XYZ file of C-alpha atoms in Angstrom:
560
model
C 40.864 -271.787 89.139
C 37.852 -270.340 87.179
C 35.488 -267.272 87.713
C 33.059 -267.244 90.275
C 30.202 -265.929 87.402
C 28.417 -268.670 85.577
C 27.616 -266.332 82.415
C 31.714 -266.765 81.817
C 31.453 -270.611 82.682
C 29.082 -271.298 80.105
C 30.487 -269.030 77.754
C 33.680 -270.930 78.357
C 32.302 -274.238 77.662
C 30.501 -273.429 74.224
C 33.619 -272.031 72.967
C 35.365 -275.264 73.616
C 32.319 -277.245 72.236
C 32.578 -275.167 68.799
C 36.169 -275.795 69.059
C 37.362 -272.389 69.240
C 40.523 -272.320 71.951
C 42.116 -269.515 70.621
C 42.064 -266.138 72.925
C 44.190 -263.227 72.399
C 43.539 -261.235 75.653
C 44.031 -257.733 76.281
C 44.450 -256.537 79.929
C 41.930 -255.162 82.334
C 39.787 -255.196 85.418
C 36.864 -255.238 84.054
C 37.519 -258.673 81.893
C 38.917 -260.356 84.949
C 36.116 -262.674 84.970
C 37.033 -263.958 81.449
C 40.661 -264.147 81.986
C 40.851 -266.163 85.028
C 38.832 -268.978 83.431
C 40.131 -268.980 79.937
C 43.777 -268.554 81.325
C 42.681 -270.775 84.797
C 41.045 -273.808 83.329
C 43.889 -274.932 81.297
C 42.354 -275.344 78.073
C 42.612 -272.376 75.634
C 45.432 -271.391 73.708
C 45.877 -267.742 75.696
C 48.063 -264.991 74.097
C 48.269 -261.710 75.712
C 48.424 -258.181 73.365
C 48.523 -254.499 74.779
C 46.690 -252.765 72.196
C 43.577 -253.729 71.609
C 43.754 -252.457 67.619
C 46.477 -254.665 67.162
C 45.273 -257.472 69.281
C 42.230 -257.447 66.511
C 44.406 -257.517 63.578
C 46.714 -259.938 65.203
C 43.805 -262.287 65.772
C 42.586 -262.196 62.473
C 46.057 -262.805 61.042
C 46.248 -266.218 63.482
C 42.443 -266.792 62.410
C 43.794 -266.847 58.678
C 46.332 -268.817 59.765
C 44.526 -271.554 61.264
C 41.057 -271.700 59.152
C 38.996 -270.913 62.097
C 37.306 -268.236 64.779
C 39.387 -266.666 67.408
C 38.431 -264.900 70.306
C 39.422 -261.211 71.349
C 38.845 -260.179 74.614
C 38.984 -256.534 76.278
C 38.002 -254.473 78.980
C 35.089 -251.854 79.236
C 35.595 -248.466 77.823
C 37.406 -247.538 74.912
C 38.995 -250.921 74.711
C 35.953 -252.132 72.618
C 36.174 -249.107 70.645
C 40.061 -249.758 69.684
C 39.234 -253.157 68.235
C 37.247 -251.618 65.681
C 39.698 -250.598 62.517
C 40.253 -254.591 62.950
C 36.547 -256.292 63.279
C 35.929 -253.896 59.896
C 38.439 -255.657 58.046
C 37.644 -258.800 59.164
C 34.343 -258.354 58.289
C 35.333 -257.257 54.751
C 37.679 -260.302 54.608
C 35.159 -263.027 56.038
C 37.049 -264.002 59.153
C 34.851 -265.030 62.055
C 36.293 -263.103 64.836
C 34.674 -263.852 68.168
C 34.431 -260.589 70.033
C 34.187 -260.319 73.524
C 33.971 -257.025 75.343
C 33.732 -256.569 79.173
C 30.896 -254.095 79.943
C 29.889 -252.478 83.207
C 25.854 -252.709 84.416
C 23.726 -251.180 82.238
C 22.867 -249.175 85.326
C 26.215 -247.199 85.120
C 25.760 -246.368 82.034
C 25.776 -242.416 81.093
C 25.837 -241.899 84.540
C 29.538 -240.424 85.044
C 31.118 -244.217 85.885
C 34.720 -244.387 84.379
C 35.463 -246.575 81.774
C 32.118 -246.970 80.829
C 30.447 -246.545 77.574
C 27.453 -247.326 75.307
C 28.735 -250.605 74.372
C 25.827 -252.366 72.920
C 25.874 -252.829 69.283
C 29.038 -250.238 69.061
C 29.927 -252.515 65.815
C 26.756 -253.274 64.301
C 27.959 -252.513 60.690
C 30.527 -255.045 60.902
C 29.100 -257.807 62.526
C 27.007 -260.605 61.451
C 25.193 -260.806 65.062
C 25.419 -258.705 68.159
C 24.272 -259.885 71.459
C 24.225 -258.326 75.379
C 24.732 -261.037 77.736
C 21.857 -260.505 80.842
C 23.205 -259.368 84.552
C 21.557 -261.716 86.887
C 22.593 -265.652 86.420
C 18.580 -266.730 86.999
C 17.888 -270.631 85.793
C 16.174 -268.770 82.856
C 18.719 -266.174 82.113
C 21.888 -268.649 81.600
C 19.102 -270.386 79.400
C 18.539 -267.475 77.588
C 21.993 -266.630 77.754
C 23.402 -269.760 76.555
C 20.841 -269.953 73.931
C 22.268 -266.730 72.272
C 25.725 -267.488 72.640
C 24.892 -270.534 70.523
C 23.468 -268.540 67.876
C 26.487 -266.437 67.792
C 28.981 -269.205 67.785
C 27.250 -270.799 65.268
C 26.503 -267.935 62.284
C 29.769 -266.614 62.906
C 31.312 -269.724 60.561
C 28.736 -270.779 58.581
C 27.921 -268.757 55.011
C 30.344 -266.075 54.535
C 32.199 -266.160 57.690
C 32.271 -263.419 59.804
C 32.775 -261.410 62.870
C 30.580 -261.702 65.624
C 30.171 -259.253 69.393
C 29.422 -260.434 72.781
C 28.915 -258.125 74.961
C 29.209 -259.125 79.217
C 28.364 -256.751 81.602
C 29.726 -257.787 84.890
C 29.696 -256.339 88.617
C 31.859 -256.701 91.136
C 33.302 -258.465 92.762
C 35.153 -259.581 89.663
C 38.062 -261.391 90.861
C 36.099 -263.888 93.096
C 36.987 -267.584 91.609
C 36.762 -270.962 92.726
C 38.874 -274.305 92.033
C 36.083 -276.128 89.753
C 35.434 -277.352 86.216
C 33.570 -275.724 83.209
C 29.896 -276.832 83.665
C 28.147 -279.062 81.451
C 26.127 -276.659 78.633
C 23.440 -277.598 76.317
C 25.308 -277.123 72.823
C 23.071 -276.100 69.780
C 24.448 -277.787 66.266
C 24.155 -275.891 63.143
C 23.265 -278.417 60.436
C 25.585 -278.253 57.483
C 24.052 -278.283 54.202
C 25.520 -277.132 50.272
C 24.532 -274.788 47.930
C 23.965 -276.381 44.473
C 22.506 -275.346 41.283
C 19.659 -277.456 39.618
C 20.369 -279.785 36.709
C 18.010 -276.876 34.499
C 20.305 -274.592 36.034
C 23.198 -275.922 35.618
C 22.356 -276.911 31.568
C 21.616 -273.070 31.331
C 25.107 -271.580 32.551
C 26.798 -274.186 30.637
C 24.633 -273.114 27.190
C 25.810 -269.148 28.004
C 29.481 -270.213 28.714
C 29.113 -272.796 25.386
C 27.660 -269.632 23.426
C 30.375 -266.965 24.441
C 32.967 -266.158 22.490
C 34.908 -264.078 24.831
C 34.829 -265.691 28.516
C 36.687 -263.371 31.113
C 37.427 -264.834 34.972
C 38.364 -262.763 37.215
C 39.825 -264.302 40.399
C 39.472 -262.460 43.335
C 41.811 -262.123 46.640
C 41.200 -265.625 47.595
C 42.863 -268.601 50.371
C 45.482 -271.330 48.336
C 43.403 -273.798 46.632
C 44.670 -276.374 44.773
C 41.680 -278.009 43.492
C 40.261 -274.504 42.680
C 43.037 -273.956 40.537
C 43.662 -276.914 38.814
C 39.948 -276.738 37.916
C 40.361 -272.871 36.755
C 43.475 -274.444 34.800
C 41.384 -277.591 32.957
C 39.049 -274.690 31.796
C 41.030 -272.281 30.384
C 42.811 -274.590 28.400
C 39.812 -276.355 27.553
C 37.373 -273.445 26.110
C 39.831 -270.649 25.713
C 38.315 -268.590 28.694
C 40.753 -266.027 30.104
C 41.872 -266.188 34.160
C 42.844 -262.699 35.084
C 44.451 -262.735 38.565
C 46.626 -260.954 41.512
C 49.213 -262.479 43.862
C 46.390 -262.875 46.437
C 44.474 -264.804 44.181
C 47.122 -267.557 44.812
C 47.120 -268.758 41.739
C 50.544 -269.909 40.149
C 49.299 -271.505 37.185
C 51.252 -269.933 33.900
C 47.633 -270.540 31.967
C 46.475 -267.792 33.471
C 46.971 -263.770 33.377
C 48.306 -261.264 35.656
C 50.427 -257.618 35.225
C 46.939 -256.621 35.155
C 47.940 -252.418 35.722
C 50.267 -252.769 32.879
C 47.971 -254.664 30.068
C 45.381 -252.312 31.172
C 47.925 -249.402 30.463
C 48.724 -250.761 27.135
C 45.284 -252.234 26.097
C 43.759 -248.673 26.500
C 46.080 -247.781 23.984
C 45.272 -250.053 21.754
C 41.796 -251.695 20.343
C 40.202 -252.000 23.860
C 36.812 -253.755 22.127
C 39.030 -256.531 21.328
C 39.434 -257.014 24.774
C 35.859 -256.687 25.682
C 34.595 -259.721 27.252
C 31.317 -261.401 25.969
C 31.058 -263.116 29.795
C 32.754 -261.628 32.816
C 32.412 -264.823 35.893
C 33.801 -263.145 38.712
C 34.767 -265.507 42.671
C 36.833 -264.278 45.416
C 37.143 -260.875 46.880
C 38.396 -257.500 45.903
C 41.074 -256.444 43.321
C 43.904 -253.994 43.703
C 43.728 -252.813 40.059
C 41.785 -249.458 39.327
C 42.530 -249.431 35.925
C 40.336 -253.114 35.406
C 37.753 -251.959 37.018
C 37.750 -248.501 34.555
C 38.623 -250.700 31.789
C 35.035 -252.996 32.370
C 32.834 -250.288 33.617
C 33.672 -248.728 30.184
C 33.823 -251.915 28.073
C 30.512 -254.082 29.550
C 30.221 -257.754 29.050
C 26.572 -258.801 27.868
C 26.222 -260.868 30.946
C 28.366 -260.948 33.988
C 27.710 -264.101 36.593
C 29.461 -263.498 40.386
C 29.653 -266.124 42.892
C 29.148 -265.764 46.441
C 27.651 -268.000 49.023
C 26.274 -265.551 50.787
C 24.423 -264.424 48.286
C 26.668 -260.833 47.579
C 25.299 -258.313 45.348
C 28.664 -257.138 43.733
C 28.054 -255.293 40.921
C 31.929 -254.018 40.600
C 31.511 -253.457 36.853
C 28.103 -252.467 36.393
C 27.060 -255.263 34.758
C 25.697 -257.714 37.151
C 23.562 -260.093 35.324
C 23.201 -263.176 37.817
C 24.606 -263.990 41.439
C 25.009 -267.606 41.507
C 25.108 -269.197 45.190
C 27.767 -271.578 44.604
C 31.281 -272.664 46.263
C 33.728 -271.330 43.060
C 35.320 -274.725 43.037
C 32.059 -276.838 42.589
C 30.976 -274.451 40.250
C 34.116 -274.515 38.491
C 33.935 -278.161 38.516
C 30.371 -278.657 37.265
C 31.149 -275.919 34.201
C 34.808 -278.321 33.409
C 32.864 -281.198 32.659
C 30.215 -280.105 30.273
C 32.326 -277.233 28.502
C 33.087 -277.444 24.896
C 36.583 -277.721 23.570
C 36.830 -274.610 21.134
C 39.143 -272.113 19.327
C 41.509 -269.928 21.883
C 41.856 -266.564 20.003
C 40.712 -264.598 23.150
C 42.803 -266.089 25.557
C 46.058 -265.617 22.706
C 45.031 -262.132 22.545
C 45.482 -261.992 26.523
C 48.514 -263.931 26.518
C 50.342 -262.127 23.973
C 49.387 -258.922 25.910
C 50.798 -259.650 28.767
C 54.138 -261.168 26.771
C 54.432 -257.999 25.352
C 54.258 -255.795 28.411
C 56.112 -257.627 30.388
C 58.770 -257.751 27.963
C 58.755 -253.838 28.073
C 58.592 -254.052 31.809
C 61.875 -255.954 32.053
C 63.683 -253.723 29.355
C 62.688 -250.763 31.248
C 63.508 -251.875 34.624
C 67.188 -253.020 33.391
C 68.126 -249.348 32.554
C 66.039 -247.801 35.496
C 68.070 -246.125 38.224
C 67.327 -247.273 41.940
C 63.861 -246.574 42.811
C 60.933 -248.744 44.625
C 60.363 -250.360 41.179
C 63.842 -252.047 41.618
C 63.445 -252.578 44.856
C 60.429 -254.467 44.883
C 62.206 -256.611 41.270
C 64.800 -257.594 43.837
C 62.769 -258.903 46.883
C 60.537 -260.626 44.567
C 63.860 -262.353 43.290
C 65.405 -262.742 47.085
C 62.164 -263.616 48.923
C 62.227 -267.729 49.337
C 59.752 -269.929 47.659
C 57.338 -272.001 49.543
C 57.283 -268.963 51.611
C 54.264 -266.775 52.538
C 54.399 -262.818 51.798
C 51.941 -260.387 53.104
C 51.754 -257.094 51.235
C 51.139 -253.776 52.926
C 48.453 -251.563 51.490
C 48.944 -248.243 49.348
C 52.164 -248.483 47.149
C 53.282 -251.749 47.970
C 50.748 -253.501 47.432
C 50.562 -251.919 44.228
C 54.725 -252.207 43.208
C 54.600 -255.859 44.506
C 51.775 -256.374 41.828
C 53.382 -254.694 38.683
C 56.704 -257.319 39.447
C 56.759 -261.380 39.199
C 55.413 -263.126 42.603
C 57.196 -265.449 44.582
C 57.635 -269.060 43.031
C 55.317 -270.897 44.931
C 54.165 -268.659 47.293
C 51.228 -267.889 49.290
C 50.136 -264.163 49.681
C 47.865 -262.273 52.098
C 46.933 -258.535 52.357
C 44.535 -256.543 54.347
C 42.462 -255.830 51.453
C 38.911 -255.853 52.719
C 39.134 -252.106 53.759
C 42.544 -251.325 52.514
C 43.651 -249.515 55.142
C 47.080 -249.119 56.428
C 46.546 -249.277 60.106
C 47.476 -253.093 60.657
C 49.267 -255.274 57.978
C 52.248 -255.636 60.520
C 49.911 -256.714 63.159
C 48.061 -259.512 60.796
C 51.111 -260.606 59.847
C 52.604 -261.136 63.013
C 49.594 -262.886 64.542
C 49.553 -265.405 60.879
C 53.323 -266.012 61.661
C 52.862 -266.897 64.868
C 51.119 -269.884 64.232
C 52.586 -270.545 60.705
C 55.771 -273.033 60.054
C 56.933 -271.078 57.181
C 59.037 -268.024 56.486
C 56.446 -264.630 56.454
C 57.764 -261.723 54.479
C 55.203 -258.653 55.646
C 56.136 -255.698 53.032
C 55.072 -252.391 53.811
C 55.656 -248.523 53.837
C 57.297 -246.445 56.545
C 53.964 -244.601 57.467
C 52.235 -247.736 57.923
C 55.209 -249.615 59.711
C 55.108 -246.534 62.207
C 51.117 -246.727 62.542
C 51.476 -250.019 63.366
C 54.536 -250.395 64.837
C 52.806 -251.475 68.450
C 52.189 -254.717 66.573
C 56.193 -255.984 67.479
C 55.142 -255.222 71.363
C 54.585 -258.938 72.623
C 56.090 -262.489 72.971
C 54.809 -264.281 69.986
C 57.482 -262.908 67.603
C 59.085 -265.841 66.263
C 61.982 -266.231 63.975
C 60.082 -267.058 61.035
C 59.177 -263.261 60.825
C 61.110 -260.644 58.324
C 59.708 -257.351 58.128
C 60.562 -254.977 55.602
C 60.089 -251.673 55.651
C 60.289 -249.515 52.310
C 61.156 -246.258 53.750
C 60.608 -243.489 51.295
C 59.951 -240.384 53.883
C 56.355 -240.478 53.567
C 53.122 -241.369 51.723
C 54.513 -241.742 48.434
C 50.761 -243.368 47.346
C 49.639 -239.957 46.837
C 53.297 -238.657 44.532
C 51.591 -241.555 42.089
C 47.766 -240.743 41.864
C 46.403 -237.649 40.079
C 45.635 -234.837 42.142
C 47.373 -234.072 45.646
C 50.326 -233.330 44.137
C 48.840 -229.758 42.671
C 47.960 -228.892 45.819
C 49.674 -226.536 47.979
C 49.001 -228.816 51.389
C 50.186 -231.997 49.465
C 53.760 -232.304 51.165
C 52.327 -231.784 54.555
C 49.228 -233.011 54.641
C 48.934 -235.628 51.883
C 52.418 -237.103 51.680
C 53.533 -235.906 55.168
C 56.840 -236.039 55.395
C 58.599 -238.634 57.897
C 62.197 -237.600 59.131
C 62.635 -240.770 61.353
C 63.960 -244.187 60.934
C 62.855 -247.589 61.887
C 66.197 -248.433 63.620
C 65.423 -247.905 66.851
C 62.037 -249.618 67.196
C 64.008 -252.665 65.567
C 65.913 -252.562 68.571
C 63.455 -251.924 71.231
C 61.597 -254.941 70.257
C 65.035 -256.963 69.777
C 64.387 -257.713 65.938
C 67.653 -257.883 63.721
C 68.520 -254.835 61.425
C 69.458 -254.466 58.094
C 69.199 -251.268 56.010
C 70.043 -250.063 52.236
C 69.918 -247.296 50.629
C 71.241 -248.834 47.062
C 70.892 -251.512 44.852
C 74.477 -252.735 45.749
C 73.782 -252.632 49.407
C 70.100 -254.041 48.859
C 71.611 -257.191 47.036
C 74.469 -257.877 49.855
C 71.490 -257.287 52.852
C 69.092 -259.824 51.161
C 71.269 -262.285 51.145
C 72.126 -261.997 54.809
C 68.326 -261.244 55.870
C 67.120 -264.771 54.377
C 70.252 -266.840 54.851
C 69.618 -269.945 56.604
C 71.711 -268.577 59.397
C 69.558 -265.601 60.144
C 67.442 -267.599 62.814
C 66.063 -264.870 64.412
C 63.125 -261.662 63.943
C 64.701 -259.470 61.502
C 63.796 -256.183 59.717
C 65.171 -254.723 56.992
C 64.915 -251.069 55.940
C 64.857 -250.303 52.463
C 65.552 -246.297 51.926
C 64.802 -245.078 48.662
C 63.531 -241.232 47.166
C 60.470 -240.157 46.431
C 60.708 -237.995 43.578
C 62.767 -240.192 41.850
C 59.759 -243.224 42.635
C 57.532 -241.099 40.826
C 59.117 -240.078 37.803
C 60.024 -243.989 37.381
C 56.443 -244.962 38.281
C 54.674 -242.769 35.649
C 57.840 -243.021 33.239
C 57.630 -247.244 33.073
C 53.497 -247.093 32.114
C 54.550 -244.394 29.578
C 56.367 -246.728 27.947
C 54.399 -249.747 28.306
C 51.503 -247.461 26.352
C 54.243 -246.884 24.007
């Protein structure tokens, strides 16, 4: 049984033709229409979330999960409004989200209806195309209608993927259906086509690369790649050029560099002109490190190429010399076969660098007393390979980065907008559909915030959540700044008094807890023994203060 309104039977029946079955449906009247025929026809993939912020970030987890759009769908209202922390990041993070919103007439609008609200364009800064569906079903307006939910469909994969709003405003009745099948819809292709550079193009780059002395890569947050990486590996030890990357970079590669805080710590220290690249190439998205970005804006390569297909201005470092509308791994390709085997003294430098640090890292972490710096040493060491680990924003992300990743591990992180209102809910909604063990790693304020994300039936036992409970927002103990102010325990760090037991519970998840390094080791090995087949969380309580002092004391020593 489908709707009775033939603006949700065509709408139906283009999703299917772009191949996107996936709906995670949030509960209302108002959406009635669009849940009786994507539940009623038999031939999505329906999921069912409460709250609408986590039913965003859930979908965009399962969308990361997959490789392709999902669909959200909510009720009129605030509803719309809730999905927005999550179509920001997913706009940040190129995920094509397909949003659809239930809307009441435009009639109603302002005119003291409940649940009813401007709704048009309500996320035009984080969309790549916003459309209002028309009222009446006319031969002219499903044309007109279809036509635009084409266009939507269709831009919201191709480039730089990204989110896209459909907004349906529907009268009643609403809950009228009738025992038929999707109608036949005129589907509008999107030609594919490539970006590529021009021979004279191409035989430019290559002369700059061939030229430079000092060749710097930095490899953004990016999805696992083999071919990408083998290529980035072939160059590197080719021409000498130096890969810095993060964990979310997926690259595994020993070629290439990472500890990037702590070499930045210690080059600063040092003779940071040495270090000063010649070329900067930067792919990918965003990185964690602060300190790299200070380091470059300070120390400016002569030229400094980024790619993007879609054409993306970044100018990170200040020094943005060329966008090149490329895919990385062509580009990477193309630049393999022409470059020059030559002397590696820059990427030595690097690599002795990061030796060195690392070295100091490891001494100073054998004498350090229990603190998140250990804690985060240990689940690196625990955590399975072939695994895939999502790291919560503030502090973790930024502890997880300082330590060794995961052998052979894939990472993920909510780092277009860095916020930490819904790593547990991406997470979840990527483990849901994933055949490997997730690890989602993330603070006690955040785990709280987000804590709504454990309230459905897709929690499988593939999920371990752990929860690194140090009574607050110890982010802002480690910056510079909130901590001389009198408002800093309650208002910066605010203080949390309560434990993650009893939510563990309610949502019938497995609990562990520690609160040493003896009792962290013995948990560990229970959490991820092959026996533990079911949703498990493990709470990790450690002290603030003593975070802190070990935090600031181990970079001390690394500039040492």
């Amino acid at each position: 049984m489908i709707s009775t309104k033939k603006h949700i039977q065509q709408l139906a029946q283009l999703l299917l033709s772009k191949g996107i079955d996936d709906i995670i449906i949030s509960p209302g009247s108002r959406n009635g229409p669009l849940t009786h025929t994507f539940a009623g026809c038999g031939l999505f993939n329906c999921r069912n979330i409460v709250d609408e912020r986590s039913a965003a970030y859930f979908a965009m987890g399962l969308a990361q999960a997959k490789q392709k759009p999902v669909a959200i769908v909510c009720s009129s209202g605030t509803a719309p409004l809730n999905y927005t922390p999550g179509v920001a990041e997913a706009f940040y993070m190129n995920v094509p989200l397909i949003v659809l919103t239930a809307d009441r007439p435009e009639y109603w609008i302002d005119q003291a209806e409940s649940q009813c609200i401007r709704q048009k364009n309500i996320y035009q800064n984080f969309t790549k195309k916003e459309i209002s569906l028309p009222l009446g079903e006319s031969d002219k307006e499903l044309w007109f209608a279809a036509r635009q939910i084409n266009e939507c469909l269709n831009v919201a994969a191709s480039g730089a993927p990204a989110p896209v709003h459909i907004n349906i405003p529907l009268e009643e009745p609403l809950h009228d259906l009738l025992d038929a099948e999707l109608p036949v819809v005129k589907t509008i292709e999107m030609a594919t086509s490539e970006s590529k550079l021009s021979d004279a193009e191409n035989e430019k780059l290559a002369a700059i690369f061939s030229d430079s002395k000092k060749v710097l890569i930095l490899a953004g947050q990016h999805i696992p790649n083999p071919g990408l990486e083998n290529q980035l590996s072939g160059l590197a030890s080719e021409s000498g050029a130096v890969v810095l990357k993060e964990h979310l970079a997926n690259l595994d590669d020993p070629i290439f560099c990472s500890s990037i805080d702590a070499v930045m710590a210690s080059i600063l220290e040092d003779k940071p002109e040495d270090f000063q690249p010649d070329l900067l190439i930067s792919f990918g998205g965003q990185f964690v490190s602060k300190s790299l970005k200070q380091f470059l804006r300070k120390n400016k390569p002569a030229n400094h190429w980024h790619l993007s297909l879609s054409d993306e201005h970044f100018d990170t470092y200040q020094s943005l010399t060329k966008v090149i509308k490329v895919d990385a791994s062509d580009f990477f390709e193309k630049l393999l076969d022409v470059a020059d085997s030559k002397e590696n003294s820059y990427h030595k430098l690097w690599k002795n660098k990061e030796s060195q640090v690392n070295l100091l890292r490891d001494r100073f972490l054998d004498k350090a007393d229990f603190c998140d710096l250990i804690v985060f040493d240990e689940l690196r060491k625990a955590i399975p390979e072939n695994s895939v680990v999502h790291l919560g924003n503030s502090s973790p992300v930024r502890y997880a980065l300082i330590c060794d990743p995961v052998k052979n591990a894939h990472y993920f992180g909510n780092r277009g907008t860095s916020g930490i209102d819904g790593p547990l809910s991406t997470a979840v909604g990527f483990a849901s559909e994933s055949e490997k063990l997730n690890t989602i790693i993330l603070g006690d304020l955040s785990f709280f915030y987000d804590s709504n994300s454990l309230w459905n039936n897709y929690i499988g036992g593939n999920l371990r959540v752990i929860v690194i409970n140090n009574r607050g927002g110890n982010i802002f103990s480690m910056i510079k700044g909130p901590t001389d102010s009198p408002a800093f325990r309650e208002h910066f760090f605010t203080e949390n008094k309560f434990k993650a037991e009893g939510i563990a519970k309610t949502f019938e998840l497995d609990y562990f807890k520690a609160e040493s390094l003896d009792e962290l080791q013995v948990s560990l090995k229970e959490f991820y023994s092959p026996e533990q087949q079911k949703a498990a969380l493990l709470e990790i309580f450690t002290d603030a203060e003593a975070n802190t002092q070990q935090f600031r004391e181990l970079f001390k020593y690394v500039k040492q």
